[in-house]
Amino acid sequence: MGRKTSKKHAGVNADHTVESVSGGNADDNNRSHKDKKTTHVPQTSFLRKQIDPETAKYFAEIANAIEGTEIDPEERSVICGNALEETRGKEAELATDYIISHTLQTLLEGCSLDHLCSFLQSCAKNFSHIAADRSGSHVVETALKSLSFHLQDNENHSLIEHALKKICKAIVVNPVDIMCNCHGSHVLRSLLCLFKGVPLEEFHSTKSSVGLAERLNLKAPHAKDNVSLQSVQIFPSLLKKFVSEMLNAASEDISKLQMNQYSSLVLQTVLKLLAGNEQELLHLIRVLLGSSAGNANTGNLLEGITIRNILRLVEETAYSHLMEAILEFAPETLYNELLTKVFRKSLFRMSSHHCANFVVQALASHAKSQDHMDLIWEELGTKFRDLFEMGKFGVVVSVLAATQRLHSHEHECCQAIAAAVCTGDEFPKCIIPRILFLENFFSLRDKSNWSWPHGTKIHVVGSLILQSIFRLPSELIQVYVTSITSLEEHHVLEASKDPSGSRVIESFLNSNISGKQKRKLVAKLRGHFGELSVHPFGSFTVEKCFTASNLNLRETIVSEMLPLQPELSKSKQGPYLLRKLDIDGFARQPDQWKSRQASQQSALKEFYATFGPKETKSFEKESFLADTVSKSKPGKLKDIRKEIETTLASAKTSNTPFLAHQVSKKVRRSKDEKKRHRKDGESESKRKKIKV
C-alpha cells in the first residue's frame, strides 16, 4: 500500500490500476461465458477532473499553515473543518491527487467528528472510485481510522452509523470492482473492521508465524481473540446487513471473487469477523463454496455444491487461502461434511499440489474429533516418506500436531516419521540427524551415503517436528531418545549454535525424559559451555543444560563460564545467565554456592512433597528436581486438583481458610523448633555455670 513518487495531477484515470492489479486477465480464462456478460466495470469510464489553480494554491497554503507547526487543538480543529468544507463537490478529484491527498489526510486527522462524517457522506457518491485509487485509498483509510477514535464515546455512534450506512449503500451497488482492487480491498477490510470495533492495525498485522505456532501447538489457539471479537458489539446489525447485501449484489460474480487474490482477502476478513455467528457463517460459506440451493438441512449442508469444482478450485492460490479460512471458522457440522464428502479419498493427491497441500494442513489443524483424525490418518499415515520426498514437510508437521492435540495415533505417527527417514542397520541412530536436515537428506538420490552436512543450516520444519515429538510421553519416543543421545559431541555442539537446532536441544532438556538421559546429552558439551554461553543461540542451551544437570555438572558449567564474565556482561543473554547461575557467588565462595544449590533443591523437593503429585519417588533416585518437574502428567494434575478440592471442602465445613491447613503445619513446626532451641539454650547456660 506504499505510495509511488510520481506527481501527476490533472486528467488521470482514478482507476488506472484496477485491471493490472486485480488479476483480471488470469481470472477471465477460468470464468464462464455467462460471468463475462454479467461483470460490471463502470469505473473505467470515470475520469478525474482537472484541479483549478486557485484550489491547488489554497490547499498548498493550508498545508503550510498546519503541517509542522504548533497550533492550539481547538484552533486546529476549526482550520481543518473550514478547509474540508472547501472540498464539497470536489472530493474525488482532490482525494485522488497525489499531493493534495496528503493535505486531506492531515485535515481528517485534526477535524471534528461532524466535519469527518460530513466529508465521508459527501464522498459516498464516488466512494468506490476514491477507494480504488492509490492516493484516494489512503485518504479514505485515514478517515476511517479517525472515526475509530470517536467510537469510544457511545454518544457518537448514531452519527457515525449514519455516515457508514451511506457509504455501504454506495458500495453495494457494485461491490465486485472494489473487492478485486488492491487498494479498494484494503479499504473495504478496514471498513468491515470498523463495524466490529476491532483496531484496524491489530487486525491487519496478523503474522503468519502466529498461525503456524497455533497449528503446531506451540501457542494456544486464538479462541480468546475470537471471543474478544464476539464480545465487541459496535454495529453488529450493520455488519451482517452489509455482508448480506454485498453477497447478493455479487452473486453472479462469485466465481471471480473465488479466484481473485484481493477479494479472497476481503472474504477471509468477513469470515473472521463473523466468528461465533453460526447461521451467518453457514450462509456465507455455502455461497463461497458455490451452493445453488436456497436452504440446506443439517447433515446435508453441501446440497447443490459441485464437489469436483471445489477440488479444482483448491489448486488455485487465492481460493486455497480462502478455503483455509473456511476450515478454520466453519461450524463442526459443516467441517464434518467437507472432510467426509468433499476431501475424503483426495487428501494425498491434494498434499502433492503446491497450493492444495495448505488446505490439507488446515484440515488437520482444525480437525474437531478423533473420528476426523482417523479419516486423515487412514489416507496419509502411510505416505510420510512420499510427502518428504515431494518436499511437503508442512503436511506431516500438521498431522503430527493434530495427533497430539486430539490424543489419537500419536505413537503411530512417531513410528511413521522415524520409518520415513531411517531404516535398516542405521536405525535408530540416524533418525535425529536426518530430520534435522530434512531437505538436504531428501534432495539426494543416493541417500545411503548421506552424512552430517557441516556448515549447513538446520531445517526449520525438521526442528519443529522434533520439538513436537519431544513434548510426547517418554514411552512413545524411545527411539528418538536413543538417537539424540547417540549424536557425536561435535554434532551436538554445532546443533546448539544453530537457531533451529538449539530449539531441539532445549525441547529435549525440557521433556519428561529421565534425568539420566538428559545428563548424557549435556555431558557431550563438556568443555564448550563457555563458548556457548556467549553465543546468541547457545546461551539459551546453556541455561537448559544447567537446569537439567546434577550438582557436579552444574559446577562444571559454571567453572567453564567463570573466565568469560567480562564477555558475558556485554552480551545480550549474558547478564541474565550471570544472575541465574550465580557466577559471582561461585567465584567468591564455591562451597556456599554448592550449599545454596542444594538448599534450592531441598526447598523445591519440599514444595512438591506438599503440593505436587504423590508419586515423587524420583527424588530418591535423581539428584535434582528437573526430572520430577517434567514427569508430572495430566492425569497426576487431576489428582492434585482433587486433593485441593477435598481440602477446600473440609476447610468450608470447619470454617478455616484453605491456606491455614498448609500454614498451620509450618507454624506448629516453627513453634516446636523455638521451644527446642529455648531449652537447648537454657541447658547450655546451665552447663556454663556449672563449669564456672
PDB file of N, CA, C and O in Angstrom, residues 1-34:
ATOM      1  N   MET A   1       0.821  -1.210   0.000  1.00  0.00           N
ATOM      2  CA  MET A   1       0.000   0.000   0.000  1.00  0.00           C
ATOM      3  C   MET A   1       0.858   1.265   0.000  1.00  0.00           C
ATOM      4  O   MET A   1       0.391   2.336   0.302  1.00  0.00           O
ATOM      5  N   GLY A   2       2.153   1.126  -0.256  1.00  0.00           N
ATOM      6  CA  GLY A   2       3.030   2.289  -0.260  1.00  0.00           C
ATOM      7  C   GLY A   2       2.743   3.194  -1.438  1.00  0.00           C
ATOM      8  O   GLY A   2       2.356   2.762  -2.514  1.00  0.00           O
ATOM      9  N   ARG A   3       2.976   4.504  -1.231  1.00  0.00           N
ATOM     10  CA  ARG A   3       2.723   5.454  -2.306  1.00  0.00           C
ATOM     11  C   ARG A   3       3.875   5.452  -3.309  1.00  0.00           C
ATOM     12  O   ARG A   3       5.013   5.184  -2.965  1.00  0.00           O
ATOM     13  N   LYS A   4       3.562   5.792  -4.553  1.00  0.00           N
ATOM     14  CA  LYS A   4       4.601   5.955  -5.559  1.00  0.00           C
ATOM     15  C   LYS A   4       5.042   7.414  -5.576  1.00  0.00           C
ATOM     16  O   LYS A   4       4.313   8.301  -5.163  1.00  0.00           O
ATOM     17  N   THR A   5       6.211   7.663  -6.092  1.00  0.00           N
ATOM     18  CA  THR A   5       6.761   9.016  -6.057  1.00  0.00           C
ATOM     19  C   THR A   5       6.317   9.875  -7.222  1.00  0.00           C
ATOM     20  O   THR A   5       6.714  11.018  -7.345  1.00  0.00           O
ATOM     21  N   SER A   6       5.483   9.315  -8.119  1.00  0.00           N
ATOM     22  CA  SER A   6       5.006  10.076  -9.274  1.00  0.00           C
ATOM     23  C   SER A   6       4.133  11.234  -8.829  1.00  0.00           C
ATOM     24  O   SER A   6       3.360  11.107  -7.890  1.00  0.00           O
ATOM     25  N   LYS A   7       4.217  12.390  -9.493  1.00  0.00           N
ATOM     26  CA  LYS A   7       3.457  13.568  -9.088  1.00  0.00           C
ATOM     27  C   LYS A   7       2.553  14.032 -10.224  1.00  0.00           C
ATOM     28  O   LYS A   7       2.665  15.137 -10.734  1.00  0.00           O
ATOM     29  N   LYS A   8       1.640  13.162 -10.631  1.00  0.00           N
ATOM     30  CA  LYS A   8       0.707  13.520 -11.697  1.00  0.00           C
ATOM     31  C   LYS A   8      -0.485  14.233 -11.093  1.00  0.00           C
ATOM     32  O   LYS A   8      -0.927  13.911 -10.009  1.00  0.00           O
ATOM     33  N   HIS A   9      -1.056  15.165 -11.830  1.00  0.00           N
ATOM     34  CA  HIS A   9      -2.177  15.942 -11.316  1.00  0.00           C
ATOM     35  C   HIS A   9      -3.429  15.747 -12.136  1.00  0.00           C
ATOM     36  O   HIS A   9      -4.291  14.991 -11.794  1.00  0.00           O
ATOM     37  N   ALA A  10      -3.512  16.433 -13.260  1.00  0.00           N
ATOM     38  CA  ALA A  10      -4.789  16.552 -13.951  1.00  0.00           C
ATOM     39  C   ALA A  10      -5.020  15.431 -14.931  1.00  0.00           C
ATOM     40  O   ALA A  10      -4.109  14.908 -15.540  1.00  0.00           O
ATOM     41  N   GLY A  11      -6.318  15.107 -15.074  1.00  0.00           N
ATOM     42  CA  GLY A  11      -6.747  14.196 -16.109  1.00  0.00           C
ATOM     43  C   GLY A  11      -6.295  12.770 -15.946  1.00  0.00           C
ATOM     44  O   GLY A  11      -6.217  12.056 -16.935  1.00  0.00           O
ATOM     45  N   VAL A  12      -5.969  12.349 -14.749  1.00  0.00           N
ATOM     46  CA  VAL A  12      -5.520  10.976 -14.536  1.00  0.00           C
ATOM     47  C   VAL A  12      -6.714  10.082 -14.247  1.00  0.00           C
ATOM     48  O   VAL A  12      -7.589  10.445 -13.480  1.00  0.00           O
ATOM     49  N   ASN A  13      -6.734   8.920 -14.859  1.00  0.00           N
ATOM     50  CA  ASN A  13      -7.806   7.958 -14.617  1.00  0.00           C
ATOM     51  C   ASN A  13      -7.716   7.469 -13.188  1.00  0.00           C
ATOM     52  O   ASN A  13      -6.710   6.914 -12.764  1.00  0.00           O
ATOM     53  N   ALA A  14      -8.757   7.661 -12.403  1.00  0.00           N
ATOM     54  CA  ALA A  14      -8.727   7.311 -10.984  1.00  0.00           C
ATOM     55  C   ALA A  14      -8.629   5.837 -10.756  1.00  0.00           C
ATOM     56  O   ALA A  14      -8.276   5.404  -9.674  1.00  0.00           O
ATOM     57  N   ASP A  15      -8.939   5.052 -11.755  1.00  0.00           N
ATOM     58  CA  ASP A  15      -8.889   3.592 -11.570  1.00  0.00           C
ATOM     59  C   ASP A  15      -7.921   2.959 -12.561  1.00  0.00           C
ATOM     60  O   ASP A  15      -8.126   1.873 -13.054  1.00  0.00           O
ATOM     61  N   HIS A  16      -6.802   3.644 -12.784  1.00  0.00           N
ATOM     62  CA  HIS A  16      -5.890   3.153 -13.818  1.00  0.00           C
ATOM     63  C   HIS A  16      -5.204   1.867 -13.408  1.00  0.00           C
ATOM     64  O   HIS A  16      -4.555   1.237 -14.231  1.00  0.00           O
ATOM     65  N   THR A  17      -5.319   1.465 -12.158  1.00  0.00           N
ATOM     66  CA  THR A  17      -4.610   0.259 -11.698  1.00  0.00           C
ATOM     67  C   THR A  17      -5.518  -0.948 -11.557  1.00  0.00           C
ATOM     68  O   THR A  17      -5.051  -2.022 -11.225  1.00  0.00           O
ATOM     69  N   VAL A  18      -6.819  -0.794 -11.787  1.00  0.00           N
ATOM     70  CA  VAL A  18      -7.756  -1.872 -11.477  1.00  0.00           C
ATOM     71  C   VAL A  18      -7.455  -3.153 -12.229  1.00  0.00           C
ATOM     72  O   VAL A  18      -7.258  -4.206 -11.642  1.00  0.00           O
ATOM     73  N   GLU A  19      -7.375  -3.073 -13.552  1.00  0.00           N
ATOM     74  CA  GLU A  19      -7.203  -4.295 -14.333  1.00  0.00           C
ATOM     75  C   GLU A  19      -5.828  -4.906 -14.132  1.00  0.00           C
ATOM     76  O   GLU A  19      -5.673  -6.108 -14.094  1.00  0.00           O
ATOM     77  N   SER A  20      -4.825  -4.051 -13.963  1.00  0.00           N
ATOM     78  CA  SER A  20      -3.462  -4.570 -13.861  1.00  0.00           C
ATOM     79  C   SER A  20      -3.195  -5.250 -12.544  1.00  0.00           C
ATOM     80  O   SER A  20      -2.360  -6.135 -12.468  1.00  0.00           O
ATOM     81  N   VAL A  21      -3.883  -4.848 -11.443  1.00  0.00           N
ATOM     82  CA  VAL A  21      -3.575  -5.424 -10.138  1.00  0.00           C
ATOM     83  C   VAL A  21      -4.591  -6.442  -9.679  1.00  0.00           C
ATOM     84  O   VAL A  21      -4.348  -7.159  -8.726  1.00  0.00           O
ATOM     85  N   SER A  22      -5.728  -6.500 -10.306  1.00  0.00           N
ATOM     86  CA  SER A  22      -6.753  -7.413  -9.817  1.00  0.00           C
ATOM     87  C   SER A  22      -6.668  -8.788 -10.429  1.00  0.00           C
ATOM     88  O   SER A  22      -7.461  -9.661 -10.106  1.00  0.00           O
ATOM     89  N   GLY A  23      -5.751  -8.992 -11.307  1.00  0.00           N
ATOM     90  CA  GLY A  23      -5.617 -10.312 -11.931  1.00  0.00           C
ATOM     91  C   GLY A  23      -6.751 -10.621 -12.874  1.00  0.00           C
ATOM     92  O   GLY A  23      -7.142 -11.769 -13.039  1.00  0.00           O
ATOM     93  N   GLY A  24      -7.296  -9.578 -13.510  1.00  0.00           N
ATOM     94  CA  GLY A  24      -8.473  -9.770 -14.334  1.00  0.00           C
ATOM     95  C   GLY A  24      -8.264 -10.699 -15.507  1.00  0.00           C
ATOM     96  O   GLY A  24      -9.095 -11.537 -15.809  1.00  0.00           O
ATOM     97  N   ASN A  25      -7.128 -10.604 -16.185  1.00  0.00           N
ATOM     98  CA  ASN A  25      -6.891 -11.439 -17.354  1.00  0.00           C
ATOM     99  C   ASN A  25      -6.813 -12.901 -16.985  1.00  0.00           C
ATOM    100  O   ASN A  25      -7.350 -13.767 -17.658  1.00  0.00           O
ATOM    101  N   ALA A  26      -6.110 -13.203 -15.885  1.00  0.00           N
ATOM    102  CA  ALA A  26      -5.984 -14.602 -15.463  1.00  0.00           C
ATOM    103  C   ALA A  26      -7.332 -15.149 -15.037  1.00  0.00           C
ATOM    104  O   ALA A  26      -7.655 -16.314 -15.267  1.00  0.00           O
ATOM    105  N   ASP A  27      -8.121 -14.287 -14.399  1.00  0.00           N
ATOM    106  CA  ASP A  27      -9.429 -14.748 -13.933  1.00  0.00           C
ATOM    107  C   ASP A  27     -10.352 -15.039 -15.113  1.00  0.00           C
ATOM    108  O   ASP A  27     -11.144 -15.973 -15.093  1.00  0.00           O
ATOM    109  N   ASP A  28     -10.265 -14.201 -16.153  1.00  0.00           N
ATOM    110  CA  ASP A  28     -11.167 -14.379 -17.295  1.00  0.00           C
ATOM    111  C   ASP A  28     -10.981 -15.731 -17.965  1.00  0.00           C
ATOM    112  O   ASP A  28     -11.913 -16.298 -18.518  1.00  0.00           O
ATOM    113  N   ASN A  29      -9.763 -16.255 -17.931  1.00  0.00           N
ATOM    114  CA  ASN A  29      -9.517 -17.551 -18.556  1.00  0.00           C
ATOM    115  C   ASN A  29     -10.277 -18.671 -17.871  1.00  0.00           C
ATOM    116  O   ASN A  29     -10.572 -19.696 -18.464  1.00  0.00           O
ATOM    117  N   ASN A  30     -10.585 -18.476 -16.577  1.00  0.00           N
ATOM    118  CA  ASN A  30     -11.233 -19.531 -15.818  1.00  0.00           C
ATOM    119  C   ASN A  30     -12.724 -19.280 -15.607  1.00  0.00           C
ATOM    120  O   ASN A  30     -13.388 -20.020 -14.902  1.00  0.00           O
ATOM    121  N   ARG A  31     -13.205 -18.208 -16.139  1.00  0.00           N
ATOM    122  CA  ARG A  31     -14.619 -17.877 -15.923  1.00  0.00           C
ATOM    123  C   ARG A  31     -15.460 -18.336 -17.099  1.00  0.00           C
ATOM    124  O   ARG A  31     -15.004 -18.432 -18.228  1.00  0.00           O
ATOM    125  N   SER A  32     -16.734 -18.531 -16.822  1.00  0.00           N
ATOM    126  CA  SER A  32     -17.661 -18.969 -17.864  1.00  0.00           C
ATOM    127  C   SER A  32     -18.090 -17.782 -18.723  1.00  0.00           C
ATOM    128  O   SER A  32     -17.880 -16.629 -18.381  1.00  0.00           O
ATOM    129  N   HIS A  33     -18.719 -18.091 -19.843  1.00  0.00           N
ATOM    130  CA  HIS A  33     -19.199 -17.038 -20.755  1.00  0.00           C
ATOM    131  C   HIS A  33     -20.250 -16.179 -20.070  1.00  0.00           C
ATOM    132  O   HIS A  33     -20.309 -14.975 -20.255  1.00  0.00           O
ATOM    133  N   LYS A  34     -21.035 -16.807 -19.222  1.00  0.00           N
ATOM    134  CA  LYS A  34     -22.085 -16.071 -18.513  1.00  0.00           C
ATOM    135  C   LYS A  34     -21.464 -15.035 -17.577  1.00  0.00           C
ATOM    136  O   LYS A  34     -21.944 -13.910 -17.465  1.00  0.00           O
TER     137      LYS A  34
END
